[in-house]
PDB file of C-alpha atoms in Angstrom:
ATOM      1  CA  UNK U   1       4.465  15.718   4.495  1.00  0.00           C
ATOM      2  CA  UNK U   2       0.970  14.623   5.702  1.00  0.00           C
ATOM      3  CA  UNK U   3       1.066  10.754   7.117  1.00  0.00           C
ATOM      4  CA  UNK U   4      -2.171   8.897   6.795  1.00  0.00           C
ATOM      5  CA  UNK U   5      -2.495   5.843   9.290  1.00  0.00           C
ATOM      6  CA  UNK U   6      -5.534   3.185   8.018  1.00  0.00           C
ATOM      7  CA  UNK U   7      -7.019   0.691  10.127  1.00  0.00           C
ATOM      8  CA  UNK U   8      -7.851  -2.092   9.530  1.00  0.00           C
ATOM      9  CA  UNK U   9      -6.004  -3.542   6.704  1.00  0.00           C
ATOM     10  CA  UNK U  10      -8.415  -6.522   6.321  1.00  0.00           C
ATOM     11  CA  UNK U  11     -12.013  -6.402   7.514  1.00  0.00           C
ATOM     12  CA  UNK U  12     -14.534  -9.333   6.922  1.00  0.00           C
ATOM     13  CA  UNK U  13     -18.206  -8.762   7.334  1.00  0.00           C
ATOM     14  CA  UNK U  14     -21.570 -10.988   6.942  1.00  0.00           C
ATOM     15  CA  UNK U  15     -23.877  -9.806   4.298  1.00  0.00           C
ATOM     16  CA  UNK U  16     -25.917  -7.109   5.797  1.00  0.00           C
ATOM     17  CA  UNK U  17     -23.956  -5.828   8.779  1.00  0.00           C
ATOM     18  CA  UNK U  18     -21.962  -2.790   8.885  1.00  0.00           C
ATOM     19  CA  UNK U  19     -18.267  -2.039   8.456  1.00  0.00           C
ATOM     20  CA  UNK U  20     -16.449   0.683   9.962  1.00  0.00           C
ATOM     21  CA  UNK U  21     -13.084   1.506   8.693  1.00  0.00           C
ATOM     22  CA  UNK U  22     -10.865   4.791  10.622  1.00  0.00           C
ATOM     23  CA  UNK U  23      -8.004   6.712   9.381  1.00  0.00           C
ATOM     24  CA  UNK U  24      -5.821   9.242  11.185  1.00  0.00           C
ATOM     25  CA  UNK U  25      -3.894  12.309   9.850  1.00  0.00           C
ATOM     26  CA  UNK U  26      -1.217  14.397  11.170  1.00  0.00           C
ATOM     27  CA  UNK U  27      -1.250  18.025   9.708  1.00  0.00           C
ATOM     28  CA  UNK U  28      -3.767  19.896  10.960  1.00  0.00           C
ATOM     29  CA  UNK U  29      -4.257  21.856   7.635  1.00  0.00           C
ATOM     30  CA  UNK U  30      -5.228  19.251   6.039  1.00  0.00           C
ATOM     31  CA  UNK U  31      -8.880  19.982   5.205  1.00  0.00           C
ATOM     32  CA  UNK U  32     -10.147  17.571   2.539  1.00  0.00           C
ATOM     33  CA  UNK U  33     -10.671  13.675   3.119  1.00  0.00           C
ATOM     34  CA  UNK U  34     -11.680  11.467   0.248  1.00  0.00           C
ATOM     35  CA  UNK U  35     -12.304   7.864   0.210  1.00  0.00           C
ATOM     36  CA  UNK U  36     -11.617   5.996  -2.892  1.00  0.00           C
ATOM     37  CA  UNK U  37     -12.509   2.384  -3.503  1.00  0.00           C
ATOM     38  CA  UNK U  38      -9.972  -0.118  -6.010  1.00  0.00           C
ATOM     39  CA  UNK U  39     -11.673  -3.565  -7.051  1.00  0.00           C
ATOM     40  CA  UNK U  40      -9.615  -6.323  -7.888  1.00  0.00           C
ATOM     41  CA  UNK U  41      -7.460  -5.401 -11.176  1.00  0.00           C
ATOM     42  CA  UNK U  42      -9.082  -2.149 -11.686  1.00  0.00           C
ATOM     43  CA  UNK U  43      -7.969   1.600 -11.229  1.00  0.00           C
ATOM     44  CA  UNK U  44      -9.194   3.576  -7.487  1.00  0.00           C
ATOM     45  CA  UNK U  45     -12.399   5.014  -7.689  1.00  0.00           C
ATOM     46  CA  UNK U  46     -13.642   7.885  -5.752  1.00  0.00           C
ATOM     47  CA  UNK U  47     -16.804   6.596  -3.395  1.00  0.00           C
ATOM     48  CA  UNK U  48     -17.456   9.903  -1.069  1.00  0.00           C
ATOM     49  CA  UNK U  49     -15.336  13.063   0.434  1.00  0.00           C
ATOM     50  CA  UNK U  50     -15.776  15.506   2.783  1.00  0.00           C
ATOM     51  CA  UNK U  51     -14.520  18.868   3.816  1.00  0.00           C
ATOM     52  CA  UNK U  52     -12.931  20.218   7.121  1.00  0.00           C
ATOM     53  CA  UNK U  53     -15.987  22.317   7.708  1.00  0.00           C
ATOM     54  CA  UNK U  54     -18.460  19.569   7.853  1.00  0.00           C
ATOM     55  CA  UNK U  55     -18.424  16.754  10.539  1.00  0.00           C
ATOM     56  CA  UNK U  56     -20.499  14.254   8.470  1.00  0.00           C
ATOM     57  CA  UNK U  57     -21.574  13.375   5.669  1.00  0.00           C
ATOM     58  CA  UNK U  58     -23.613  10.449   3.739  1.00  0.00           C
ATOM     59  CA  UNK U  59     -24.428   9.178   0.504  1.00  0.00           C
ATOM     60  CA  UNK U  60     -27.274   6.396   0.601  1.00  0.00           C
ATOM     61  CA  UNK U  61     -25.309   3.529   2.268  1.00  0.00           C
ATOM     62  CA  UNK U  62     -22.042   5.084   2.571  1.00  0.00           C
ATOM     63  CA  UNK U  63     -21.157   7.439   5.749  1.00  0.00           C
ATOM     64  CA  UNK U  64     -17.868   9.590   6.346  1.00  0.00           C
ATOM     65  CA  UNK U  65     -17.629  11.488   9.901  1.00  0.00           C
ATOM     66  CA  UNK U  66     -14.808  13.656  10.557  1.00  0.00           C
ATOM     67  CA  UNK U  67     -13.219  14.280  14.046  1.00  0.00           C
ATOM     68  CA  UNK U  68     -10.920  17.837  13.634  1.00  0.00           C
ATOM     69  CA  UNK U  69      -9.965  18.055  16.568  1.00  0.00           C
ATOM     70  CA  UNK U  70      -9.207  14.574  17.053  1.00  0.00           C
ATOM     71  CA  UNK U  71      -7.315  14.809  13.522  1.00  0.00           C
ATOM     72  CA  UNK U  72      -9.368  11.126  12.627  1.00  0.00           C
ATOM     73  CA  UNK U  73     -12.002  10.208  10.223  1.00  0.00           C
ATOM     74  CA  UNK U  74     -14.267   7.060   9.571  1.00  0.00           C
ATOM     75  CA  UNK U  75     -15.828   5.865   6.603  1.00  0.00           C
ATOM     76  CA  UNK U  76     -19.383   3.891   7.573  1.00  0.00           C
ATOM     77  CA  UNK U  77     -21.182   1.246   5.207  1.00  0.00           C
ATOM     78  CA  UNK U  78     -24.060   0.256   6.083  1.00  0.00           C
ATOM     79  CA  UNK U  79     -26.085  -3.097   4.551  1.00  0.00           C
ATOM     80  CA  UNK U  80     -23.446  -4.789   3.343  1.00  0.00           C
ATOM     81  CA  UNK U  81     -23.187  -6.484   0.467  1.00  0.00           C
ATOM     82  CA  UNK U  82     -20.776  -8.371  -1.342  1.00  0.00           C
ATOM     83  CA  UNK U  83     -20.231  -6.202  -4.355  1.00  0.00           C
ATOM     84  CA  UNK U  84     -18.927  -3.774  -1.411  1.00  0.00           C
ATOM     85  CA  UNK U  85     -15.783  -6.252  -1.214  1.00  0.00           C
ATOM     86  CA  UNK U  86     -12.991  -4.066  -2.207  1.00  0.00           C
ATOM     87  CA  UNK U  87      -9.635  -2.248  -1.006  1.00  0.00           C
ATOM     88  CA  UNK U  88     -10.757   0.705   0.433  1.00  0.00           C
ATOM     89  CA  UNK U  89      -8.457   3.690   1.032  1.00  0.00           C
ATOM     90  CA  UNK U  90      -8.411   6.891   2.927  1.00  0.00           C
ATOM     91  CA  UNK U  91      -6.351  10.187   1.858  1.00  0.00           C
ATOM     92  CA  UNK U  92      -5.707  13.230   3.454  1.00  0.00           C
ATOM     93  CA  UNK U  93      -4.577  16.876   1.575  1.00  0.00           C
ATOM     94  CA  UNK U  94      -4.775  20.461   2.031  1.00  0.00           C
ATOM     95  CA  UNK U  95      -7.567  21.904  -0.556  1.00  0.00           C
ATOM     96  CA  UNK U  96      -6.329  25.483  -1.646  1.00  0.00           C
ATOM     97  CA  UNK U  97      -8.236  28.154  -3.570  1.00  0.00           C
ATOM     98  CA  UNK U  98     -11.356  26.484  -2.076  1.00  0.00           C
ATOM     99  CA  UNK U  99     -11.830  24.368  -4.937  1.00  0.00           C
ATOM    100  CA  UNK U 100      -8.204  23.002  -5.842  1.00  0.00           C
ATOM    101  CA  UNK U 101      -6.602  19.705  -4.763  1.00  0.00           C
ATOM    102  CA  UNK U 102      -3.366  19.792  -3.179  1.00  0.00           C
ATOM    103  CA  UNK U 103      -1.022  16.537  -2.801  1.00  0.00           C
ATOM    104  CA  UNK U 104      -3.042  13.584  -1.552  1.00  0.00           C
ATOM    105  CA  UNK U 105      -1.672  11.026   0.362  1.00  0.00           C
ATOM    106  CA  UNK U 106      -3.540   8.145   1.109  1.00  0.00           C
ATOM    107  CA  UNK U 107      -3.571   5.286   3.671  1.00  0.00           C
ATOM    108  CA  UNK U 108      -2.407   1.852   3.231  1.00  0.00           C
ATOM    109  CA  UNK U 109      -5.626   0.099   2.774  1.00  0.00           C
ATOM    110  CA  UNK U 110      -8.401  -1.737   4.076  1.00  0.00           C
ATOM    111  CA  UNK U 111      -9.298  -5.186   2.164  1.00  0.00           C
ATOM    112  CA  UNK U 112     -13.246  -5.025   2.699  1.00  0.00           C
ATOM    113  CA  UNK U 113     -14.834  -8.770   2.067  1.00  0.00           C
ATOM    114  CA  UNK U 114     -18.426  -8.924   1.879  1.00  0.00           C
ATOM    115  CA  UNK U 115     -19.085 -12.950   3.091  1.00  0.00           C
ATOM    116  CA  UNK U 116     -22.792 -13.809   1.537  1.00  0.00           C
TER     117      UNK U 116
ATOM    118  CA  UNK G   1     -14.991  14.385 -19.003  1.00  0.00           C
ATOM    119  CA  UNK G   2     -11.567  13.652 -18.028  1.00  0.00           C
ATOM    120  CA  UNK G   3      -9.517  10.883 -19.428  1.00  0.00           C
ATOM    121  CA  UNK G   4      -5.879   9.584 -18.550  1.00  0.00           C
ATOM    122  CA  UNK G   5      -4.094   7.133 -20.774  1.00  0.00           C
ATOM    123  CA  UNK G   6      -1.315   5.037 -19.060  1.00  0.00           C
ATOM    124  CA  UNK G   7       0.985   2.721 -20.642  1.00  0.00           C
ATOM    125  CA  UNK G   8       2.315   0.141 -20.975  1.00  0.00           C
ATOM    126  CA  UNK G   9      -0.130  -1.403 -18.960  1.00  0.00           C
ATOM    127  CA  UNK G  10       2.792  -4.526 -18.219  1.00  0.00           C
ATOM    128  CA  UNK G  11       6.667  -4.033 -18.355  1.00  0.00           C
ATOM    129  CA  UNK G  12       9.503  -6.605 -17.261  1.00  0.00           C
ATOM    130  CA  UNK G  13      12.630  -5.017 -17.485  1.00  0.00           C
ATOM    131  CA  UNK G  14      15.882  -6.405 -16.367  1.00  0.00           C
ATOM    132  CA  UNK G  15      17.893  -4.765 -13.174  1.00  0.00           C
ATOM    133  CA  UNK G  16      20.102  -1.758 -14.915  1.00  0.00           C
ATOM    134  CA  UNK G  17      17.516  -1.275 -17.394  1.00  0.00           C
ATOM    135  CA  UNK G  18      16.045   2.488 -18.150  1.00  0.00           C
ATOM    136  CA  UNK G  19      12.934   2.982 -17.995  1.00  0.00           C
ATOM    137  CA  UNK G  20       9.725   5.201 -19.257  1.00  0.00           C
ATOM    138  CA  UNK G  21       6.301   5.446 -18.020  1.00  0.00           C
ATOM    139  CA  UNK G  22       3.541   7.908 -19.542  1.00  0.00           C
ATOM    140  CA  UNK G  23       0.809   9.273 -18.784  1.00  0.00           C
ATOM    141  CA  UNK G  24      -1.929  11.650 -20.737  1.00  0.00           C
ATOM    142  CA  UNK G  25      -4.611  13.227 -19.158  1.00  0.00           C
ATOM    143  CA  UNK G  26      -7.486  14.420 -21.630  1.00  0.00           C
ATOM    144  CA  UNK G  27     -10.982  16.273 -21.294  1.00  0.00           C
ATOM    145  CA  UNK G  28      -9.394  18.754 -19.223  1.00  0.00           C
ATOM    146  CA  UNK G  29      -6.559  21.811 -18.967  1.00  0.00           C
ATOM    147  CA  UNK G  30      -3.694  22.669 -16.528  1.00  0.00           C
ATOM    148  CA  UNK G  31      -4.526  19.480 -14.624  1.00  0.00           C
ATOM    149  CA  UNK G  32      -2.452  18.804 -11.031  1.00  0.00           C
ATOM    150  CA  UNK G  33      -0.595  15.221 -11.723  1.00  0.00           C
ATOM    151  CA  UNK G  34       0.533  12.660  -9.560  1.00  0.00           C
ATOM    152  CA  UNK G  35       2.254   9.160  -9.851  1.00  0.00           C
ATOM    153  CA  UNK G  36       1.976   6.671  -7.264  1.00  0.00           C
ATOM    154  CA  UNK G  37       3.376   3.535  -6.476  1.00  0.00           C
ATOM    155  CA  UNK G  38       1.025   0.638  -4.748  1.00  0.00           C
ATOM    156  CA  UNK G  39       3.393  -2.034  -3.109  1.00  0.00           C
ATOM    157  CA  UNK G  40       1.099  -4.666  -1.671  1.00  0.00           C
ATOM    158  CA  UNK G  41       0.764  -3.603   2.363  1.00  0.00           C
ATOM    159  CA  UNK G  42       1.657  -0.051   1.702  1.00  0.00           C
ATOM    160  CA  UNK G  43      -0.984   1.796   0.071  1.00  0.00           C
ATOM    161  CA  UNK G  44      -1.002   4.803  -2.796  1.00  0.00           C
ATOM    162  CA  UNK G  45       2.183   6.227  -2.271  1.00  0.00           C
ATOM    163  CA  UNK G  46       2.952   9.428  -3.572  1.00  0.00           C
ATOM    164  CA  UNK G  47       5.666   9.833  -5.776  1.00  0.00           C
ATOM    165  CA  UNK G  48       5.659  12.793  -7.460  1.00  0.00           C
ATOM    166  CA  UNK G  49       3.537  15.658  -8.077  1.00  0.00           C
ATOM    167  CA  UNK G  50       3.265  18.597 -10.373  1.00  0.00           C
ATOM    168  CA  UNK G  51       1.266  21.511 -10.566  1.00  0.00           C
ATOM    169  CA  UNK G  52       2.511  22.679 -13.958  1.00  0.00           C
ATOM    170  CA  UNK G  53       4.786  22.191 -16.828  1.00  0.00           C
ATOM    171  CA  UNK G  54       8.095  21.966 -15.973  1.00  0.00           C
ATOM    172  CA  UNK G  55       6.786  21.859 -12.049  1.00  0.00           C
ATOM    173  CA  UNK G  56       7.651  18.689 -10.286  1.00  0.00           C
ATOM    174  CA  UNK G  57       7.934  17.728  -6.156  1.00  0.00           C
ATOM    175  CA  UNK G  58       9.508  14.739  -5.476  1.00  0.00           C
ATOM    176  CA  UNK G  59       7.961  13.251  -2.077  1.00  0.00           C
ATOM    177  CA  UNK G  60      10.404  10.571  -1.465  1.00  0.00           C
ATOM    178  CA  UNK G  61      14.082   9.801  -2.337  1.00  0.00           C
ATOM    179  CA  UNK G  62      14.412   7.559  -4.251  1.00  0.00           C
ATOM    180  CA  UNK G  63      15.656   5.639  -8.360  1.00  0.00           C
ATOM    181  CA  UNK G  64      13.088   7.431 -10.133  1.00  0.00           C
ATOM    182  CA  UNK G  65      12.416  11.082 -12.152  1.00  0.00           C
ATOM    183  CA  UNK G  66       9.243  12.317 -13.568  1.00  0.00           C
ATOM    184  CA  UNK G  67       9.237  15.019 -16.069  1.00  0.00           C
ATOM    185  CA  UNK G  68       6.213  17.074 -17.199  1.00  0.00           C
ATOM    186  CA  UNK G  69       6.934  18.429 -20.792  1.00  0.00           C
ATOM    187  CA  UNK G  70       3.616  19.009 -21.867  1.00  0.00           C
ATOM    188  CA  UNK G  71       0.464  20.403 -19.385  1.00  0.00           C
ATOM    189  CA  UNK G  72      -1.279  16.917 -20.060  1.00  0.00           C
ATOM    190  CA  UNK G  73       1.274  14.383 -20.147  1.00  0.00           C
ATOM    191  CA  UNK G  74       3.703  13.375 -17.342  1.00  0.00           C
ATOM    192  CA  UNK G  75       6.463  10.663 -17.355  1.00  0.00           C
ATOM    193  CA  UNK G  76       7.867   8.624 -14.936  1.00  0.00           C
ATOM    194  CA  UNK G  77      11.483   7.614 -15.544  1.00  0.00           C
ATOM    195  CA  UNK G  78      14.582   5.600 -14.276  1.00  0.00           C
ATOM    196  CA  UNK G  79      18.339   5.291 -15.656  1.00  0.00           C
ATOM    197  CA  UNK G  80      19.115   2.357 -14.212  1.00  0.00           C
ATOM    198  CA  UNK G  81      15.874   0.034 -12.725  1.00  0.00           C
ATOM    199  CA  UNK G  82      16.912  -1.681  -8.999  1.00  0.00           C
ATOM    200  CA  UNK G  83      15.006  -4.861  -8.253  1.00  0.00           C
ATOM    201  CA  UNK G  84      12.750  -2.554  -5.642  1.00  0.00           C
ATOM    202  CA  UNK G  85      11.665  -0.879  -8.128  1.00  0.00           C
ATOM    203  CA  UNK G  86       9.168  -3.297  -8.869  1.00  0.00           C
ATOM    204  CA  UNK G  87       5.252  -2.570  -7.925  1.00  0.00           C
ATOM    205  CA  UNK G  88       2.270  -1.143  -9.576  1.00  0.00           C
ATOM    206  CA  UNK G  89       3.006   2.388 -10.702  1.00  0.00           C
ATOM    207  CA  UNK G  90      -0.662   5.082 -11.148  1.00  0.00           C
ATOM    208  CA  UNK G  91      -0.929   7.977 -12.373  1.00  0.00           C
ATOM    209  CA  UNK G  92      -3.496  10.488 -11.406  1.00  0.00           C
ATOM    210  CA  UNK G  93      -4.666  13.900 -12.689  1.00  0.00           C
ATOM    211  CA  UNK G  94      -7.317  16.242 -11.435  1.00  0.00           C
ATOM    212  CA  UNK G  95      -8.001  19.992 -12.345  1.00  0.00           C
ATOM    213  CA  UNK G  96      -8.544  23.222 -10.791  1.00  0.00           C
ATOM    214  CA  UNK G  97     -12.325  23.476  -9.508  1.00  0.00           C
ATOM    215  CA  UNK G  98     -12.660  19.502  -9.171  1.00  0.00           C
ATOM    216  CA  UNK G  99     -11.252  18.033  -6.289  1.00  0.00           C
ATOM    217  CA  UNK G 100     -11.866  14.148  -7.441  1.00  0.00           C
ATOM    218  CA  UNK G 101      -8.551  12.922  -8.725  1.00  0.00           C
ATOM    219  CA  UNK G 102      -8.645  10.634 -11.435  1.00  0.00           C
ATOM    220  CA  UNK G 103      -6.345   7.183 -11.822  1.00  0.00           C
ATOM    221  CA  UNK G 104      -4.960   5.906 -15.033  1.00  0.00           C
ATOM    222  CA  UNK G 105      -5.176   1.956 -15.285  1.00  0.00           C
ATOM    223  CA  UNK G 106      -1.652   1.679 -13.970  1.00  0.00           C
ATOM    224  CA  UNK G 107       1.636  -0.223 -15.374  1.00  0.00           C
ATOM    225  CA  UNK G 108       2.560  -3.235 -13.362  1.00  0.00           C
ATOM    226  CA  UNK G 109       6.503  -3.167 -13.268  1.00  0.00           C
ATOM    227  CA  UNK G 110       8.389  -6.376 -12.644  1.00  0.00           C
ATOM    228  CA  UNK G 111      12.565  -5.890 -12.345  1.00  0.00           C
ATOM    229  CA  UNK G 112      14.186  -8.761 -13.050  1.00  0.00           C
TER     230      UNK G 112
END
């Protein structure tokens, strides 16, 4: 199957700067790469995706580029703050039908702290 | 909108002990499900996943079963628990034309 590598697994940031976390996949079908975000004690939440056919993607302070050819992709928050401190997870799967999700397999983690 | 109902949401059971997790997905038909176990350090990782009643892929040898004997409910079981069986155990469920997959709150399993 599809083998997700996540780095880094812990990431501290002041208040206000950016943090950059990558990921890495191996099958080249793959073609649909969500982030998901998991607060302490709660369930993963899905923060932002995108598709094999688009190369970035952003939602306010939240970026995701994708590198096909390089099989890696990034997720990019900007103006951190400390509600942003999470565990923040990649995953990788093969869409099919256009629409449909296939198995997802996600990366190990990245323990975002937000320091005020 | 879509719902999934895991339980227990706690279990200590002793080493040898069976075991039975469920899950229910509602506010939506023929859903894909997943479980996945989170061991601190590893991640989400897949477990199983099914694509339809009776329709189950196992990703990983291992002590466990999942059986699907309804379209939206899925169960994760175990005849005999091993101490490494311990971790936090989610299910997930999402549906054709909606890529976002969906977690349950997850049942923190302790072997003892």
């Amino acid at each position: 199957g599809e083998n997700v590598e996540q780095h880094p697994s812990t990431l501290s940031v002041q208040e206000g700067d950016s943090a950059v976390i990558k990921c890495t996949y191996s099958d080249s079908a793959s073609n649909y790469f969500p982030w998901y975000k998991q607060e302490l004690g709660k369930r993963p939440q899905l923060i932002i995706d995108i598709r094999s056919n688009v190369g970035e993607k952003k939602d306010q302070r939240i970026a995701v580029t994708l590198n096909k050819t390089a099989k890696h992709f990034s997720l990019h928050i900007t103006e951190t703050q400390p509600e942003d401190s999470a565990v923040y997870f990649c995953a990788a799967s093969r869409m099919w039908g256009g629409s449909t999700l296939g198995r997802l397999y996600f990366g190990r983690g990245t323990q975002l702290t937000v320091w005020p | 909108s879509q719902t999934i109902h895991q339980w227990p949401a706690t279990l200590v059971q002793p080493v040898g002990s069976p075991l039975s997790l469920e899950c229910t997905v509602e506010g939506t038909s023929n859903p894909n499900l997943y479980w996945y176990r989170q061991a601190a350090g590893r991640g989400l990782q897949l477990l199983f996943y099914s694509v339809g009643i009776g329709q189950i892929s196992s990703e990983v040898p291992q002590n466990l079963s999942a059986s699907r004997p309804q379209d939206r409910q899925f169960i994760l079981s175990s005849k005999k628990l091993l101490l490494s069986d311990s971790g936090f155990y989610l299910c997930a469920a999402d549906a054709a034309g909606n890529t976002e997959a969906f977690f349950g709150q997850g049942t923190r399993l302790t072997v003892v």
